[in-house]
Amino acid sequence: MKRGTGPIRGGLLRRHHDFRLLWLGETAGKFGTSVTGVAMPLIAVSTLDAGTFEVGLLTAATWAPWLVIGLPVGVWVDRTRRRPIMLAASAVSLALFAAVPLAAWAGLLSVGLLVCVALLTGTAAVFFQTAYTAYLPAVLAPEDQPEGNAKLHGSASAAQIAGLGSGGLIAQLAGAVNGMFANAATFLVSLLCLSRIRHREPRLPRVPRRRGALAAEVGEGLRLVAGDPWLRTLTLFGAASNLALMGYQSILVVFLVRTVGLDPGPVGGLVAAAGTGGVAGAFLARRVAARVGTARATLLFELGLAVFALLIPLTVGGAGVLFYVAGGFCVAAGVVAGNVIKASFQQRYCPPELLGRLTASTAFLNYGTIPLGALLGGTLGTALGIRTAMWITTAGVPLAALILLFSPVGRARDLPASPREPHTPGESHRSPDGRHHAPAPADEPGTT
């Protein structure tokens, strides 16, 4: 289906060839990334006898590229076609992950090499994710974007859950090092799917640029976020929410094993069970938004469900682990549903030529709080005790959503479809042709 055509009955996966390939490739990539999150630390610990700091360095290396190159990547993505960037990023990730077992066979594997791989694949992820977010609106018509975002976020959540569960199993069956071949294979699937997409973006004309144009365009993206009340609110909320989420997630395993008294084995199953809330959130996002409005649905998911995070510190042994499962399920559902709504909102609201810079600017600000959250959780746990730290950090999850409540989002029924759209709180929007419509299911980097 081409952009601009009317809606066609039937699900996107059945009727839209290009979206089906994009969905399959992205799902495979998310599964591989999740497996990597388990396999790389296992290689460091079991094969290289790495210390705690070195294992933490692997995680930091994965996220550091967002802070270093995230903003200029947004400009570069807006200057060129997005699909070639995604193909190159997938190919680089495939080669790097396959190189890990090859290096081990050659006797060259080291913690330093793993950190380099994490840094380079993290860099590829910055390019891929920024280009992918800006590419989706070129593939789907506006009326299909909410369904597309819901399917992509839902499958990504399911793939991440499966990857967490499979990472340890793959390492056990094939060895932690050889298990990286399985991860490389997922990026091969992604590469093949992207290469078969039929849609071709028009070649962008060459525009002469003066010295300092890159910095000026980066500043344009930041000013877009800072100057728009809707984008500014959602970005500030994402940053605050990530701070709280990472605060408790960084000490969650320590809490479940040392404070609750669980064996390491069941912990993975409990985390996966709580993570299924993300699939439920993706399923519910469009339906709830269509019924109550996109702004109200955002509050319901991001504030209403976030309150259940306070169940997590109540977790004790035996049947008391259900407190964690229930709280974690609700938090995951709220985060993913909110991201579905936010992603479709940004794709409709932002001018296409600025979407890459918007993605990079929000990701830079949102992801910048992730290492701070991890540091906060560890510091509070050391100073005040693990359970007290869990109370403080989980309380931060609903408190972060107060940013939404006391903003234009809290006074509106729907998120606007464009910066120029007139809006009256509590009313439906008027489309450009003058007709009223129900809140379009115009439902983010992830970003929370």
CSV table of C-alpha atoms in Angstrom, one decimal, residues 67 225 230-247 302 335 339 342 346 361-374 376 393 396-397 399-401 403-404 444-448:
chain,number,residue,atom,x,y,z
A,67,LEU,CA,25.4,10.7,24.6
A,225,VAL,CA,12.0,20.0,21.8
A,230,TRP,CA,4.0,19.0,24.1
A,231,LEU,CA,7.4,17.7,23.0
A,232,ARG,CA,9.1,19.4,26.0
A,233,THR,CA,6.7,17.8,28.4
A,234,LEU,CA,7.0,14.3,27.0
A,235,THR,CA,10.8,14.5,26.9
A,236,LEU,CA,11.1,15.8,30.5
A,237,PHE,CA,8.8,13.0,31.6
A,238,GLY,CA,10.9,10.4,29.7
A,239,ALA,CA,14.1,11.6,31.3
A,240,ALA,CA,12.6,11.6,34.8
A,241,SER,CA,10.9,8.2,34.3
A,242,ASN,CA,14.1,6.6,33.0
A,243,LEU,CA,15.9,7.9,36.1
A,244,ALA,CA,13.4,6.1,38.4
A,245,LEU,CA,13.0,3.0,36.3
A,246,MET,CA,16.8,2.4,36.0
A,247,GLY,CA,17.1,3.3,39.7
A,302,GLU,CA,2.0,6.4,32.6
A,335,VAL,CA,5.7,2.0,29.7
A,339,ASN,CA,5.6,4.5,24.1
A,342,LYS,CA,4.1,8.8,22.0
A,346,GLN,CA,5.7,12.3,17.2
A,361,SER,CA,17.3,15.0,20.7
A,362,THR,CA,14.7,13.2,22.8
A,363,ALA,CA,16.9,10.0,23.0
A,364,PHE,CA,19.9,12.1,24.0
A,365,LEU,CA,18.0,13.6,26.9
A,366,ASN,CA,16.1,10.5,27.9
A,367,TYR,CA,18.9,8.0,27.7
A,368,GLY,CA,21.3,10.5,29.4
A,369,THR,CA,19.5,9.7,32.7
A,370,ILE,CA,19.9,5.9,32.4
A,371,PRO,CA,23.5,5.8,33.8
A,372,LEU,CA,22.5,8.3,36.5
A,373,GLY,CA,19.6,6.1,37.5
A,374,ALA,CA,21.9,3.1,37.8
A,376,LEU,CA,21.4,6.4,42.1
A,393,THR,CA,13.2,4.5,43.4
A,396,GLY,CA,9.9,7.9,41.6
A,397,VAL,CA,8.1,6.1,38.8
A,399,LEU,CA,6.1,10.8,40.8
A,400,ALA,CA,7.8,11.3,37.4
A,401,ALA,CA,4.3,11.1,35.8
A,403,ILE,CA,5.1,16.1,35.0
A,404,LEU,CA,2.4,14.9,32.6
A,444,GLU,CA,8.6,6.5,21.4
A,445,PRO,CA,13.2,5.7,21.7
A,446,GLY,CA,11.7,4.1,23.7
A,447,THR,CA,11.8,6.2,25.3
A,448,THR,CA,11.0,5.0,28.7
